[in-house]
């Protein structure tokens, strides 16, 4: 049975004290509740400045993976403010989030850039978490599957070896940070659709983890995480507090 992946995207939140405290609390809880780790892999995505704090706090307790919220499309050079895939590898990142709707909306991220970044990460043996999802107007017009299908076609590199090389996160844009959550049947249909589309891209699509993101919280985690083809969650606000993050992880 494939473990769920419970991933906390902290976005641009926190400070050094908060990071060290939260990680310490989560590690202590996981040490006391081995059952969680039997059923789920846990990962956190702090602001890049705090990666070293996460790594330092986890020293000797490798129960949580960590990664970045984005990387550069360039390998190196005069790109002020950018962080490359090789730098992410040097920082011991396991995952990197790509194509989040906030990156698409505020930073002009395109499907083509997401694919390029994914290829750079795979070359460094880092797993990209590739985000896809439709806007509210696209869903209302009946175009949700079409939009996500086009994103998958353009974003996913062709994988020739290991199915674990990628993770896909379905995040309906209208549900991110709004408190709205997609209906269970809509989630089921979309995740099944994503699974079918992946069959053209990866050797064993049945073993690619497909996460759901979009206002997942303790109150709805059990229902969502037990929908067919939901292999975990990409958690935003609820991952910033130890109790809510762990409450979601317990439902895996």
Short mmCIF file of N, CA and C in Angstrom, two decimals, residues 70-166:
data_model
loop_
_atom_site.label_atom_id
_atom_site.label_comp_id
_atom_site.label_asym_id
_atom_site.label_seq_id
_atom_site.Cartn_x
_atom_site.Cartn_y
_atom_site.Cartn_z
N UNK A 70 9.85 26.68 -4.85
CA UNK A 70 10.09 26.97 -6.26
C UNK A 70 11.60 26.94 -6.48
N UNK A 71 12.02 26.83 -7.74
CA UNK A 71 13.42 27.02 -8.11
C UNK A 71 13.48 27.82 -9.39
N UNK A 72 14.70 28.19 -9.77
CA UNK A 72 14.91 28.93 -11.01
C UNK A 72 14.80 28.01 -12.22
N UNK A 73 14.45 28.61 -13.34
CA UNK A 73 14.48 27.86 -14.60
C UNK A 73 15.89 27.81 -15.19
N UNK A 74 16.82 28.51 -14.55
CA UNK A 74 18.20 28.56 -15.03
C UNK A 74 19.10 27.72 -14.13
N UNK A 75 20.17 27.19 -14.72
CA UNK A 75 21.07 26.32 -13.96
C UNK A 75 22.03 27.10 -13.08
N UNK A 76 22.50 28.26 -13.56
CA UNK A 76 23.38 29.13 -12.79
C UNK A 76 23.55 30.43 -13.56
N UNK A 77 24.26 31.38 -12.96
CA UNK A 77 24.55 32.61 -13.68
C UNK A 77 24.00 33.86 -13.02
N UNK A 78 23.94 34.93 -13.81
CA UNK A 78 23.57 36.26 -13.30
C UNK A 78 22.06 36.42 -13.25
N UNK A 79 21.43 35.72 -12.33
CA UNK A 79 19.98 35.78 -12.16
C UNK A 79 19.68 36.12 -10.70
N UNK A 80 19.76 37.41 -10.41
CA UNK A 80 19.66 37.89 -9.04
C UNK A 80 18.37 37.41 -8.37
N UNK A 81 18.52 36.84 -7.19
CA UNK A 81 17.38 36.38 -6.41
C UNK A 81 16.97 34.95 -6.69
N UNK A 82 17.51 34.34 -7.74
CA UNK A 82 17.12 32.97 -8.09
C UNK A 82 17.90 31.94 -7.28
N UNK A 83 17.32 30.76 -7.15
CA UNK A 83 17.96 29.62 -6.51
C UNK A 83 17.83 28.43 -7.45
N UNK A 84 18.94 27.79 -7.76
CA UNK A 84 18.95 26.75 -8.78
C UNK A 84 18.60 25.37 -8.21
N UNK A 85 18.33 24.44 -9.13
CA UNK A 85 18.05 23.06 -8.73
C UNK A 85 19.25 22.44 -8.03
N UNK A 86 20.45 22.74 -8.52
CA UNK A 86 21.65 22.18 -7.88
C UNK A 86 21.83 22.72 -6.47
N UNK A 87 21.44 23.98 -6.24
CA UNK A 87 21.50 24.54 -4.89
C UNK A 87 20.49 23.86 -3.97
N UNK A 88 19.31 23.56 -4.52
CA UNK A 88 18.31 22.83 -3.74
C UNK A 88 18.84 21.45 -3.35
N UNK A 89 19.54 20.81 -4.27
CA UNK A 89 20.14 19.52 -3.97
C UNK A 89 21.21 19.66 -2.91
N UNK A 90 22.01 20.71 -3.00
CA UNK A 90 23.07 20.95 -2.03
C UNK A 90 22.51 21.19 -0.64
N UNK A 91 21.29 21.73 -0.59
CA UNK A 91 20.62 21.96 0.70
C UNK A 91 19.86 20.73 1.18
N UNK A 92 20.02 19.60 0.48
CA UNK A 92 19.42 18.32 0.86
C UNK A 92 17.91 18.28 0.71
N UNK A 93 17.37 19.06 -0.23
CA UNK A 93 15.93 19.04 -0.47
C UNK A 93 15.51 17.72 -1.11
N UNK A 94 14.40 17.19 -0.66
CA UNK A 94 13.82 15.98 -1.25
C UNK A 94 12.82 16.33 -2.34
N UNK A 95 12.06 17.41 -2.12
CA UNK A 95 11.01 17.83 -3.03
C UNK A 95 11.15 19.32 -3.34
N UNK A 96 10.54 19.74 -4.45
CA UNK A 96 10.34 21.16 -4.75
C UNK A 96 8.95 21.31 -5.37
N UNK A 97 8.19 22.28 -4.87
CA UNK A 97 6.88 22.59 -5.43
C UNK A 97 7.06 23.41 -6.71
N UNK A 98 6.34 23.05 -7.75
CA UNK A 98 6.40 23.78 -9.02
C UNK A 98 5.00 24.13 -9.50
N UNK A 99 4.86 25.31 -10.09
CA UNK A 99 3.61 25.67 -10.76
C UNK A 99 2.45 25.96 -9.84
N UNK A 100 2.73 26.30 -8.58
CA UNK A 100 1.63 26.65 -7.69
C UNK A 100 0.87 27.83 -8.28
N UNK A 101 -0.43 27.86 -8.06
CA UNK A 101 -1.26 28.89 -8.69
C UNK A 101 -0.83 30.30 -8.30
N UNK A 102 -0.28 30.45 -7.10
CA UNK A 102 0.20 31.78 -6.69
C UNK A 102 1.44 32.18 -7.47
N UNK A 103 2.27 31.22 -7.83
CA UNK A 103 3.42 31.51 -8.70
C UNK A 103 2.93 31.85 -10.11
N UNK A 104 1.92 31.15 -10.55
CA UNK A 104 1.38 31.43 -11.88
C UNK A 104 0.72 32.82 -11.92
N UNK A 105 -0.02 33.14 -10.86
CA UNK A 105 -0.76 34.40 -10.84
C UNK A 105 0.13 35.62 -10.63
N UNK A 106 1.06 35.52 -9.68
CA UNK A 106 1.82 36.70 -9.29
C UNK A 106 3.20 36.81 -9.96
N UNK A 107 3.68 35.70 -10.51
CA UNK A 107 5.04 35.71 -11.05
C UNK A 107 5.12 35.23 -12.50
N UNK A 108 3.98 35.09 -13.13
CA UNK A 108 3.98 34.75 -14.55
C UNK A 108 4.50 33.36 -14.88
N UNK A 109 4.39 32.44 -13.94
CA UNK A 109 4.85 31.07 -14.19
C UNK A 109 4.02 30.44 -15.31
N UNK A 110 4.68 29.80 -16.25
CA UNK A 110 3.99 29.16 -17.37
C UNK A 110 4.18 27.65 -17.30
N UNK A 111 3.34 26.94 -18.03
CA UNK A 111 3.48 25.48 -18.10
C UNK A 111 4.86 25.08 -18.62
N UNK A 112 5.34 25.84 -19.60
CA UNK A 112 6.64 25.53 -20.20
C UNK A 112 7.77 25.67 -19.19
N UNK A 113 7.68 26.71 -18.35
CA UNK A 113 8.70 26.89 -17.31
C UNK A 113 8.63 25.78 -16.27
N UNK A 114 7.42 25.37 -15.95
CA UNK A 114 7.25 24.29 -14.97
C UNK A 114 7.92 23.02 -15.48
N UNK A 115 7.70 22.70 -16.73
CA UNK A 115 8.31 21.49 -17.31
C UNK A 115 9.83 21.59 -17.29
N UNK A 116 10.36 22.75 -17.66
CA UNK A 116 11.81 22.93 -17.67
C UNK A 116 12.39 22.77 -16.26
N UNK A 117 11.73 23.38 -15.29
CA UNK A 117 12.19 23.26 -13.91
C UNK A 117 12.12 21.81 -13.43
N UNK A 118 11.07 21.11 -13.82
CA UNK A 118 10.93 19.71 -13.42
C UNK A 118 12.08 18.88 -13.97
N UNK A 119 12.46 19.14 -15.20
CA UNK A 119 13.58 18.41 -15.80
C UNK A 119 14.89 18.70 -15.07
N UNK A 120 15.08 19.96 -14.66
CA UNK A 120 16.29 20.31 -13.90
C UNK A 120 16.31 19.60 -12.56
N UNK A 121 15.16 19.50 -11.91
CA UNK A 121 15.09 18.82 -10.62
C UNK A 121 15.35 17.32 -10.75
N UNK A 122 14.77 16.71 -11.77
CA UNK A 122 14.97 15.28 -11.97
C UNK A 122 16.44 14.96 -12.20
N UNK A 123 17.14 15.87 -12.88
CA UNK A 123 18.57 15.68 -13.11
C UNK A 123 19.36 15.72 -11.81
N UNK A 124 18.78 16.34 -10.78
CA UNK A 124 19.42 16.42 -9.46
C UNK A 124 18.85 15.40 -8.47
N UNK A 125 18.02 14.48 -8.97
CA UNK A 125 17.38 13.47 -8.13
C UNK A 125 16.49 14.08 -7.05
N UNK A 126 15.85 15.19 -7.39
CA UNK A 126 14.86 15.82 -6.52
C UNK A 126 13.49 15.61 -7.14
N UNK A 127 12.51 15.32 -6.32
CA UNK A 127 11.16 15.05 -6.81
C UNK A 127 10.37 16.35 -6.94
N UNK A 128 9.92 16.70 -8.16
CA UNK A 128 9.05 17.87 -8.30
C UNK A 128 7.62 17.53 -7.91
N UNK A 129 6.99 18.45 -7.19
CA UNK A 129 5.56 18.35 -6.93
C UNK A 129 4.89 19.35 -7.88
N UNK A 130 4.29 18.85 -8.92
CA UNK A 130 3.78 19.69 -10.00
C UNK A 130 2.31 20.00 -9.75
N UNK A 131 2.02 21.29 -9.60
CA UNK A 131 0.67 21.73 -9.26
C UNK A 131 -0.16 22.04 -10.51
N UNK A 132 -1.38 21.58 -10.49
CA UNK A 132 -2.33 21.87 -11.57
C UNK A 132 -3.67 22.23 -10.93
N UNK A 133 -4.50 22.93 -11.68
CA UNK A 133 -5.81 23.28 -11.15
C UNK A 133 -6.48 24.37 -11.95
N UNK A 134 -7.81 24.39 -11.88
CA UNK A 134 -8.61 25.33 -12.67
C UNK A 134 -9.09 26.49 -11.81
N UNK A 135 -9.43 27.60 -12.45
CA UNK A 135 -10.04 28.72 -11.75
C UNK A 135 -11.54 28.46 -11.58
N UNK A 136 -12.18 29.29 -10.77
CA UNK A 136 -13.61 29.11 -10.54
C UNK A 136 -14.41 29.31 -11.82
N UNK A 137 -14.03 30.30 -12.63
CA UNK A 137 -14.76 30.54 -13.87
C UNK A 137 -14.58 29.39 -14.85
N UNK A 138 -13.39 28.81 -14.88
CA UNK A 138 -13.15 27.67 -15.77
C UNK A 138 -13.99 26.47 -15.35
N UNK A 139 -14.15 26.26 -14.05
CA UNK A 139 -15.01 25.16 -13.59
C UNK A 139 -16.47 25.45 -13.91
N UNK A 140 -16.92 26.67 -13.67
CA UNK A 140 -18.31 27.03 -13.93
C UNK A 140 -18.67 26.88 -15.41
N UNK A 141 -17.69 27.08 -16.28
CA UNK A 141 -17.91 26.94 -17.72
C UNK A 141 -17.78 25.49 -18.19
N UNK A 142 -17.50 24.59 -17.26
CA UNK A 142 -17.39 23.18 -17.62
C UNK A 142 -16.05 22.80 -18.22
N UNK A 143 -15.03 23.63 -17.99
CA UNK A 143 -13.73 23.41 -18.62
C UNK A 143 -12.65 22.89 -17.67
N UNK A 144 -13.04 22.45 -16.49
CA UNK A 144 -12.03 22.05 -15.50
C UNK A 144 -11.13 20.93 -16.02
N UNK A 145 -11.71 19.89 -16.56
CA UNK A 145 -10.91 18.76 -17.05
C UNK A 145 -10.04 19.19 -18.22
N UNK A 146 -10.56 20.00 -19.09
CA UNK A 146 -9.80 20.48 -20.24
C UNK A 146 -8.58 21.28 -19.79
N UNK A 147 -8.78 22.19 -18.85
CA UNK A 147 -7.69 23.04 -18.37
C UNK A 147 -6.61 22.20 -17.70
N UNK A 148 -7.01 21.32 -16.81
CA UNK A 148 -6.04 20.49 -16.09
C UNK A 148 -5.34 19.54 -17.06
N UNK A 149 -6.08 19.01 -18.02
CA UNK A 149 -5.47 18.14 -19.02
C UNK A 149 -4.39 18.86 -19.81
N UNK A 150 -4.64 20.10 -20.18
CA UNK A 150 -3.65 20.88 -20.92
C UNK A 150 -2.43 21.18 -20.05
N UNK A 151 -2.67 21.46 -18.78
CA UNK A 151 -1.55 21.70 -17.87
C UNK A 151 -0.68 20.46 -17.74
N UNK A 152 -1.30 19.32 -17.57
CA UNK A 152 -0.54 18.07 -17.44
C UNK A 152 0.26 17.79 -18.71
N UNK A 153 -0.37 17.97 -19.84
CA UNK A 153 0.30 17.71 -21.11
C UNK A 153 1.53 18.59 -21.28
N UNK A 154 1.43 19.84 -20.83
CA UNK A 154 2.51 20.80 -21.03
C UNK A 154 3.56 20.77 -19.91
N UNK A 155 3.16 20.38 -18.71
CA UNK A 155 4.05 20.48 -17.54
C UNK A 155 4.85 19.22 -17.23
N UNK A 156 4.28 18.07 -17.52
CA UNK A 156 4.89 16.82 -17.07
C UNK A 156 5.95 16.36 -18.06
N UNK A 157 7.19 16.25 -17.61
CA UNK A 157 8.21 15.69 -18.51
C UNK A 157 7.98 14.20 -18.70
N UNK A 158 8.45 13.66 -19.79
CA UNK A 158 8.33 12.23 -20.02
C UNK A 158 9.30 11.50 -19.09
N UNK A 159 8.77 10.60 -18.28
CA UNK A 159 9.56 9.86 -17.31
C UNK A 159 9.83 8.47 -17.87
N UNK A 160 11.09 8.08 -17.88
CA UNK A 160 11.44 6.80 -18.50
C UNK A 160 11.83 5.72 -17.50
N UNK A 161 11.98 6.11 -16.22
CA UNK A 161 12.45 5.08 -15.28
C UNK A 161 11.55 4.93 -14.06
N UNK A 162 11.70 5.80 -13.07
CA UNK A 162 11.10 5.54 -11.76
C UNK A 162 9.85 6.39 -11.55
N UNK A 163 8.74 5.74 -11.24
CA UNK A 163 7.48 6.46 -11.03
C UNK A 163 7.56 7.44 -9.88
N UNK A 164 8.49 7.22 -8.95
CA UNK A 164 8.59 8.12 -7.80
C UNK A 164 9.23 9.47 -8.16
N UNK A 165 9.62 9.62 -9.41
CA UNK A 165 10.30 10.85 -9.81
C UNK A 165 9.40 12.07 -9.75
N UNK A 166 8.09 11.91 -9.79
CA UNK A 166 7.20 13.07 -9.75
C UNK A 166 6.04 12.84 -8.79
#
